[in-house]
Tab-separated table of C-alpha atoms in Angstrom:
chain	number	residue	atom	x	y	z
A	1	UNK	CA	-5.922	2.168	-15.839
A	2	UNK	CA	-4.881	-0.521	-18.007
A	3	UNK	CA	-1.707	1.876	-19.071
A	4	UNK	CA	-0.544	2.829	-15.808
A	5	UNK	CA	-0.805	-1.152	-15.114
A	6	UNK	CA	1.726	-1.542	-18.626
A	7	UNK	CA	3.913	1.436	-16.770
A	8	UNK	CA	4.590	-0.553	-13.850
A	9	UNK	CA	8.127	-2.746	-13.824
A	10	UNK	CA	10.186	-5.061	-11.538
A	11	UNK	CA	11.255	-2.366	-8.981
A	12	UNK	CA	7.723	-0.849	-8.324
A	13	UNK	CA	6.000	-2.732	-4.855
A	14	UNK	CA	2.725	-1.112	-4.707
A	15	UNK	CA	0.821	0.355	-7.277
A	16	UNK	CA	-2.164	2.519	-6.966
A	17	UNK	CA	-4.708	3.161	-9.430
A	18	UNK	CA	-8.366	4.754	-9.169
A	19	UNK	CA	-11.573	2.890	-10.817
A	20	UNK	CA	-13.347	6.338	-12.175
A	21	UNK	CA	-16.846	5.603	-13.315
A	22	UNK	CA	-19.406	7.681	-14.264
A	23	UNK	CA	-21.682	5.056	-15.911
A	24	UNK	CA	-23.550	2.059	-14.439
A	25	UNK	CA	-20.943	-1.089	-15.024
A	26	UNK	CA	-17.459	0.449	-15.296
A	27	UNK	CA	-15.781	-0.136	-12.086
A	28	UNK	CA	-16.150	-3.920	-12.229
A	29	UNK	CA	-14.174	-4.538	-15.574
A	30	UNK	CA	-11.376	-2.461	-14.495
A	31	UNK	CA	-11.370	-4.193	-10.997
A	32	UNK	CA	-10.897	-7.836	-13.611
A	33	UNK	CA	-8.169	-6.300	-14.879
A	34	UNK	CA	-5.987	-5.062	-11.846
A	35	UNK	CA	-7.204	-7.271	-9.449
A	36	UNK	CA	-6.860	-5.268	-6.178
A	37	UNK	CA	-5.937	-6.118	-2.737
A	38	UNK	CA	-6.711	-3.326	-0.677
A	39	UNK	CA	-9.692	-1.274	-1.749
A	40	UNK	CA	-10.608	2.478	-0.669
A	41	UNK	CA	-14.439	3.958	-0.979
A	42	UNK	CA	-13.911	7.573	0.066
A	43	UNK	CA	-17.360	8.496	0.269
A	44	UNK	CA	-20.838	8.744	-1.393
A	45	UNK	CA	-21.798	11.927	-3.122
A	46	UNK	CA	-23.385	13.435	-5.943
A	47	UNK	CA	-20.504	13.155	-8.410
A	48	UNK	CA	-22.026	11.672	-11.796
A	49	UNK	CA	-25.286	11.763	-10.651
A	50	UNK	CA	-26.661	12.810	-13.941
A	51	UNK	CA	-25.824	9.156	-15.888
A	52	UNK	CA	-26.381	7.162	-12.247
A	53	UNK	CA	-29.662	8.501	-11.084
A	54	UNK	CA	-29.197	8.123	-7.054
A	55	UNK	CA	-26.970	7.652	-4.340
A	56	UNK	CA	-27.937	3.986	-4.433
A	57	UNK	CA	-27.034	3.452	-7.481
A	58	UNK	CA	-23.603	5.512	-7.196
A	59	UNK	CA	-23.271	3.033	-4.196
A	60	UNK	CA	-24.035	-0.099	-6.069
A	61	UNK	CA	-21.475	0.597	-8.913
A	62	UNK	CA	-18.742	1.343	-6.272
A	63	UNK	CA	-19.632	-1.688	-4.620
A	64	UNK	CA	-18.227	-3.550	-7.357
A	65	UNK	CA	-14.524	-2.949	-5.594
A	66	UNK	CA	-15.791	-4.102	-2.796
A	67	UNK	CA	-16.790	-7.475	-3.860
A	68	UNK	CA	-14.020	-7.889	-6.095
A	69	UNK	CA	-11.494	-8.002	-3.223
A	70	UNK	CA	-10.493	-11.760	-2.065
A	71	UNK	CA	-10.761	-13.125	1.149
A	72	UNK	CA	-7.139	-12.152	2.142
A	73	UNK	CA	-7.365	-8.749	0.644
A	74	UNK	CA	-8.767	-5.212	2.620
A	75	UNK	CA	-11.359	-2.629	2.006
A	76	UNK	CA	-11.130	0.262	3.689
A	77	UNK	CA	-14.196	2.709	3.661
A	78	UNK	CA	-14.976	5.641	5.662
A	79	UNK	CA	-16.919	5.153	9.012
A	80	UNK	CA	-19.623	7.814	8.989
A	81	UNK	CA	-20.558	6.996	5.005
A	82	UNK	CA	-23.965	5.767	5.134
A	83	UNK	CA	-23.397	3.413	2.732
A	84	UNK	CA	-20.523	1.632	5.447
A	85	UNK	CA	-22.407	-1.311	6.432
A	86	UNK	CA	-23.685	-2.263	2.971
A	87	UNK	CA	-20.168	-2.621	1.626
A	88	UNK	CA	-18.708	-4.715	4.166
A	89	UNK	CA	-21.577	-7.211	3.847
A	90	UNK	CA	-20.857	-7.181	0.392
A	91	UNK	CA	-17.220	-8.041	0.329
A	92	UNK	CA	-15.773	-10.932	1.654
A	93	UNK	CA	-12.372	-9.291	2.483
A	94	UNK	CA	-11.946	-7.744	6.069
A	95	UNK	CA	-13.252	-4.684	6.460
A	96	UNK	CA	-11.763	-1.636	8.306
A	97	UNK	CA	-13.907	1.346	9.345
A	98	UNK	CA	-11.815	4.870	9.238
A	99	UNK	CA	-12.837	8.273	10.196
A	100	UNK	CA	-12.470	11.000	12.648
A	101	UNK	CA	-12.772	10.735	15.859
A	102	UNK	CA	-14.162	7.122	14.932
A	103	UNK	CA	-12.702	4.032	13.473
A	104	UNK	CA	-9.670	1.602	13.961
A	105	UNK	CA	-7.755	4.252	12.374
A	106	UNK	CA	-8.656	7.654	13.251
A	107	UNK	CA	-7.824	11.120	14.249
A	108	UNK	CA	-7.950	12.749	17.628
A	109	UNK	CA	-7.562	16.297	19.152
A	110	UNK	CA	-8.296	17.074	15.390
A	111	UNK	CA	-7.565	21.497	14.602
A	112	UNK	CA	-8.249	22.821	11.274
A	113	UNK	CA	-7.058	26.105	10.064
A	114	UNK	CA	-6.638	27.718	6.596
A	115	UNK	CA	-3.082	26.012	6.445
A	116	UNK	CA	-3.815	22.883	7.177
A	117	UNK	CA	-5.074	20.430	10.045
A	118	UNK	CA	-2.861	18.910	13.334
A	119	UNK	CA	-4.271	16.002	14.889
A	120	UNK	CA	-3.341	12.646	16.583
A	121	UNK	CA	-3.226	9.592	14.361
A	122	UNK	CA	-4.286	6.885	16.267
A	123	UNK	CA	-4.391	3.363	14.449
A	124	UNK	CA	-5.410	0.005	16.747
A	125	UNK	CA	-4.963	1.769	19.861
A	126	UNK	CA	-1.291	3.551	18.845
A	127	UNK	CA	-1.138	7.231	19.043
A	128	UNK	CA	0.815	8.985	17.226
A	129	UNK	CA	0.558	13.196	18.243
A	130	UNK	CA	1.309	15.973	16.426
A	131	UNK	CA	0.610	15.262	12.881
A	132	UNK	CA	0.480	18.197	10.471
A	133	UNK	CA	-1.329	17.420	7.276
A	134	UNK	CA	-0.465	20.520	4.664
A	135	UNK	CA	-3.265	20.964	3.188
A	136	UNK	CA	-7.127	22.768	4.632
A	137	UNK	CA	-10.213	20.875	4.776
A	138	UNK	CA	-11.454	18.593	7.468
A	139	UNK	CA	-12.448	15.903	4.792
A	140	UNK	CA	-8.759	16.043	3.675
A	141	UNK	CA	-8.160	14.969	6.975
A	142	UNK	CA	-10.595	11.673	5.986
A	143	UNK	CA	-9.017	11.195	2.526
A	144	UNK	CA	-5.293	10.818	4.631
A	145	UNK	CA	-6.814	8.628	7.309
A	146	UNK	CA	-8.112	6.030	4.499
A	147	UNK	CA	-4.116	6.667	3.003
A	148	UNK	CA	-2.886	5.925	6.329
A	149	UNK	CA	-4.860	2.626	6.115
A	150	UNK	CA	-3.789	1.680	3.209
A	151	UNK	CA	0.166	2.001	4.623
A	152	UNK	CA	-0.760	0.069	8.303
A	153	UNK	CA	-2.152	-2.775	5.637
A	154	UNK	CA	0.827	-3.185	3.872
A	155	UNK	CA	3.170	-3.033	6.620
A	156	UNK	CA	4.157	0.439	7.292
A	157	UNK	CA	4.473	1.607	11.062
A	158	UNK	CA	2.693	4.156	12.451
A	159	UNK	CA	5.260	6.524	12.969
A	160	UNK	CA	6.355	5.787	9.181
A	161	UNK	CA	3.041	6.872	7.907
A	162	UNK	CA	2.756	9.821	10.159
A	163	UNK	CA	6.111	11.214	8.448
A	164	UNK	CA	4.571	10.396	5.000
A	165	UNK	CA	1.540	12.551	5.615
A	166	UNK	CA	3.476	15.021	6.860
A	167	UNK	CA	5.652	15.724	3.389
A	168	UNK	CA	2.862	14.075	1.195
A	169	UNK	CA	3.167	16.516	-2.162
A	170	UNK	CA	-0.069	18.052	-3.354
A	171	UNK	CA	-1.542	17.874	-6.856
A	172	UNK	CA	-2.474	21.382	-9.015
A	173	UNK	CA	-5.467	22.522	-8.412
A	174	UNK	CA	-6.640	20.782	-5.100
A	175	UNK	CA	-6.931	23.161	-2.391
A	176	UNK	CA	-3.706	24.154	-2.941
A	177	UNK	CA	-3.253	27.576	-0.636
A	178	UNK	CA	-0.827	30.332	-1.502
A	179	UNK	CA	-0.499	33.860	-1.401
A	180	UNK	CA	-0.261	37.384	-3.837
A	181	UNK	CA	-0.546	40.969	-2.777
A	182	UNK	CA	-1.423	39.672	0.969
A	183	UNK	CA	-4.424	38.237	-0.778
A	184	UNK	CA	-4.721	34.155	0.599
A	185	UNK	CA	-5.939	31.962	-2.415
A	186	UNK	CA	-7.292	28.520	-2.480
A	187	UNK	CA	-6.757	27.054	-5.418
A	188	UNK	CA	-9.756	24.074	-5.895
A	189	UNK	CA	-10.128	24.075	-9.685
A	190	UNK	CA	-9.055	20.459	-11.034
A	191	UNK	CA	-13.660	19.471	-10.872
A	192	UNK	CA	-16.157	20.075	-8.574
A	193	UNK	CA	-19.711	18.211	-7.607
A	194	UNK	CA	-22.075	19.212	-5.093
A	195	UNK	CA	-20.286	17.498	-2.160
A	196	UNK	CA	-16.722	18.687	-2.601
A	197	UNK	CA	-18.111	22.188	-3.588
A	198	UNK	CA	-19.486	22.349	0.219
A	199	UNK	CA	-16.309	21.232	1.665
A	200	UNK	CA	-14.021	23.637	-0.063
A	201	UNK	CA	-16.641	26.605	1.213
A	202	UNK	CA	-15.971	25.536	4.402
A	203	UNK	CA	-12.770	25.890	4.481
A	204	UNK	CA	-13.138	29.702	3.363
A	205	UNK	CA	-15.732	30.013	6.337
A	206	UNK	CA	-13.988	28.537	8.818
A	207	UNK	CA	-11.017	31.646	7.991
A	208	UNK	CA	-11.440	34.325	10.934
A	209	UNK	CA	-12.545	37.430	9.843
A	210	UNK	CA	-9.833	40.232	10.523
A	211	UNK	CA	-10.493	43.717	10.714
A	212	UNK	CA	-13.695	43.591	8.032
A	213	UNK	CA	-11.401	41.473	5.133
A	214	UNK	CA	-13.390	39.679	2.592
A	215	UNK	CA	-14.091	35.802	2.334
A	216	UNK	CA	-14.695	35.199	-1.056
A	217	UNK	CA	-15.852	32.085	-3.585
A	218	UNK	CA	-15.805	32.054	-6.898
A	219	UNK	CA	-17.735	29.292	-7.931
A	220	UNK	CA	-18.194	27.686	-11.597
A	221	UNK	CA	-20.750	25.081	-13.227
A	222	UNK	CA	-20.609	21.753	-11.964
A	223	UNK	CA	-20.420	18.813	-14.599
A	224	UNK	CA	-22.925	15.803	-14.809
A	225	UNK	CA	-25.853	16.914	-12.439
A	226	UNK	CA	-28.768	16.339	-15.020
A	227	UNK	CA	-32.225	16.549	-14.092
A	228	UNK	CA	-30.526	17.392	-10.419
A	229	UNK	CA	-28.434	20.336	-12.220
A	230	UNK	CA	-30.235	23.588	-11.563
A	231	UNK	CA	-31.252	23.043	-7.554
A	232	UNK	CA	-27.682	21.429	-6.860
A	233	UNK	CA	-26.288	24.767	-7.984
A	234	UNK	CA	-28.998	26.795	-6.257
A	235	UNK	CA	-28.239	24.896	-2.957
A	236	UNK	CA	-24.471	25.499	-3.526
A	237	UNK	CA	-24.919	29.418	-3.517
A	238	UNK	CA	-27.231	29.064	-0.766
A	239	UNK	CA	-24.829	27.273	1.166
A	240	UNK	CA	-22.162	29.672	0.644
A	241	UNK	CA	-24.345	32.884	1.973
A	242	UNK	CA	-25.552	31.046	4.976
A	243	UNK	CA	-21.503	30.935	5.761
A	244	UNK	CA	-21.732	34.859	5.708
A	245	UNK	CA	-19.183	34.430	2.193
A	246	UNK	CA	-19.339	36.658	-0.966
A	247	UNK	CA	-20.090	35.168	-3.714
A	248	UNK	CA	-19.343	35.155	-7.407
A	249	UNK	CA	-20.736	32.822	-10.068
A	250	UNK	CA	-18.768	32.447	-13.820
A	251	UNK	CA	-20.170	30.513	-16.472
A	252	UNK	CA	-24.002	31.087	-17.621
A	253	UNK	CA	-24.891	27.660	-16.408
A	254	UNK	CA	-23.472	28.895	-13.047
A	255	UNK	CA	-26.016	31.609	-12.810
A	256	UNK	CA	-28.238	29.017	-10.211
A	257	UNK	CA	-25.234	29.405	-7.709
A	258	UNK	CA	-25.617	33.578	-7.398
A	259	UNK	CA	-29.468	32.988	-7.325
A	260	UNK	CA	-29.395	31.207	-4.083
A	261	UNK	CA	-26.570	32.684	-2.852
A	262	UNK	CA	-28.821	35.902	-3.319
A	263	UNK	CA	-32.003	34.206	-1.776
A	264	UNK	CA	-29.903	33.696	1.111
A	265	UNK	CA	-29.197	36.792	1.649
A	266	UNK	CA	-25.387	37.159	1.030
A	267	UNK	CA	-23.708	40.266	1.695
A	268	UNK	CA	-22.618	40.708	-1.716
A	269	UNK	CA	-23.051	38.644	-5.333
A	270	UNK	CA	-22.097	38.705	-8.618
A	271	UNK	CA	-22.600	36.642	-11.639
A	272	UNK	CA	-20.519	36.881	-14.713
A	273	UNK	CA	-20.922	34.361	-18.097
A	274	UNK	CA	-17.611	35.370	-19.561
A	275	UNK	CA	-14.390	34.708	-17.433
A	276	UNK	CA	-12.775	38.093	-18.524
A	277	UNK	CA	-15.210	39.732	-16.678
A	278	UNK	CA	-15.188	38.482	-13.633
A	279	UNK	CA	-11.498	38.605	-13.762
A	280	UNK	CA	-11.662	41.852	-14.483
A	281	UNK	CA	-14.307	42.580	-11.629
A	282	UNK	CA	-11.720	40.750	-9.197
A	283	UNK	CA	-8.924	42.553	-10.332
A	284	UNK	CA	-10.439	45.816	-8.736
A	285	UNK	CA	-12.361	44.219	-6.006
A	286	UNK	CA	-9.993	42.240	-3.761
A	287	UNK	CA	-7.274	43.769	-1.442
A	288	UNK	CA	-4.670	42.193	1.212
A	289	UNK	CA	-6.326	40.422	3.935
A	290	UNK	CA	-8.486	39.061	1.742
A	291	UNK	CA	-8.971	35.289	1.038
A	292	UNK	CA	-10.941	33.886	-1.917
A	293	UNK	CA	-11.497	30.677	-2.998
A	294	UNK	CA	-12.013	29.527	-7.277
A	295	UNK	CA	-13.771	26.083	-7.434
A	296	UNK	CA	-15.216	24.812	-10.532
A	297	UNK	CA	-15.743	21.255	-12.852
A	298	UNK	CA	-13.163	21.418	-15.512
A	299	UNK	CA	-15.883	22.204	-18.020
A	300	UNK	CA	-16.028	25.671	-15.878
A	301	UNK	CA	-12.487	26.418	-16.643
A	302	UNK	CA	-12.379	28.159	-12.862
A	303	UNK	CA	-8.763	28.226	-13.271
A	304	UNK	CA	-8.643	30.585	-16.451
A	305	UNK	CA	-10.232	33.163	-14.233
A	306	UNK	CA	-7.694	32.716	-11.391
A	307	UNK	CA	-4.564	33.178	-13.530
A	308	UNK	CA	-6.277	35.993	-15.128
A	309	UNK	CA	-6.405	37.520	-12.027
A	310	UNK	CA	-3.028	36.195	-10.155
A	311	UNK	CA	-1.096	35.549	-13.454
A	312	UNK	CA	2.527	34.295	-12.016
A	313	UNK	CA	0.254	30.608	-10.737
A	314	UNK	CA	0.267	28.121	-12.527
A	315	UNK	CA	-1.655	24.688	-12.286
């Protein structure tokens, strides 16, 4: 943080950073040092769990934006996040409440599909139809609400921000969706925690099934679980089979994830510690019409299995 801060120069009007923590007490010294106006929670999770020990306490340390914001300044947080009400009475900066279909800022007639979401934007009672964010998930669709926030705050009309969404670039390795050999691949491999690891599966199940074509995940370890580690990957296979996906598990600290996946009763699972193999296994298992998705921390290097098997990506 403190070096993109040095980065900045006269002709730059906004800056945005993000206060990563993964220990109790980080978020507050870099909040000293950048001193924000507008602050964004996303959400709650299990992300870092391991070094936090709960939800509460994840809470508490991202609470620290909260009450770091002045009196003039805005904090924007997500309206179903059951932690919503605890950080507006802990900030003394107006608080705005975005989600979908709830919230000052909002979106309405919401449709997902593997491509992306359309939806109204509605912000203080101004509609704005027809957006088209490019990108799948229907908590993407949350993540560019709180962005659209953070453009009404400083000033930006909502027609403006509904053209930003629309050509908003997206980073390597974030759901990014593309295609090889008719074969639809979501590319999800920059980290992964519980929460985010349920999201992206959606997205896969939420794909129509055509004619018999496989929906498959292929999911790696997930970083800084702890004493939470081996049911949170359990739970994450489980979840994945009771969405009717295949499933395949890299990494021997990912074995947990075929295990419930196989409890569960999935159609088909396979585990493989080394990466070559399960490249290798993909290589002669997938066919067009098929969709698959690779999801892993960066500890799971997810991604060295993906350009194994579709080697002209890149991240």
């Amino acid at each position: 943080l403190p070096l993109t801060l040095l980065e900045a120069d006269d002709t730059d009007e906004v800056l945005v950073v993000e206060m990563g923590m993964n220990h109790p007490g980080e978020i507050a010294p870099l909040c000293e040092i950048a001193k924000p106006q507008i602050g964004i929670i996303t959400n709650i999770g299990h992300a870092h769990i391991e070094f936090m020990g709960s939800k509460e306490a994840i809470a508490e340390e991202k609470g620290a934006l909260a009450r770091s914001l002045p009196e003039v300044g805005t904090l924007l947080i997500t309206a179903g996040c059951e932690f919503a009400e605890y950080f507006s009475s802990r900030s003394s900066a107006r608080s705005i409440p975005v989600g979908n279909g709830r919230g000052v800022i909002r979106a309405e007639s919401l449709r997902t599909s593997g491509e992306g979401s359309f939806f109204d934007l509605v912000i203080d009672g101004e509609r704005n139809s027809g957006v088209h964010l490019k990108v799948a998930g229907r908590h993407m669709v949350n993540n560019a609400l709180l962005a659209a926030g953070a453009g009404w705050v400083l000033g930006l009309s909502p027609d403006e921000i509904s053209r930003g969404l629309e050509v908003a670039p997206l980073t390597g390795g974030r759901l990014r969706c593309f295609e090889r050999g008719g074969i639809t691949i979501y590319d999800d491999t920059y980290n992964a925690n519980p929460d985010s690891m349920r999201a992206a599966i959606g997205v896969v199940a939420d794909l129509p099934e055509v004619n018999g074509n496989g929906r498959t995940v292929v999911l790696g370890v997930m970083g800084e679980l702890g004493r939470f580690s081996e049911d949170m990957h359990f739970q994450v296979g489980k979840h994945a089979a009771q969405h009717g996906l295949q499933v395949v598990s890299v990494g021997a600290e990912a074995a947990g994830i075929a295990e419930g996946a196989r409890q569960a009763g999935a159609s088909m699972v396979e585990h493989f510690d080394k990466y070559e193999d399960a490249a290798s296994w993909l290589r002669e298992t997938l066919s067009a019409g098929d969709a698959v998705l690779f999801k892993g921390s960066r500890q799971a290097a997810v991604e060295r299995v993906m350009n194994e098997v579709f080697p002209q990506t890149t991240n």
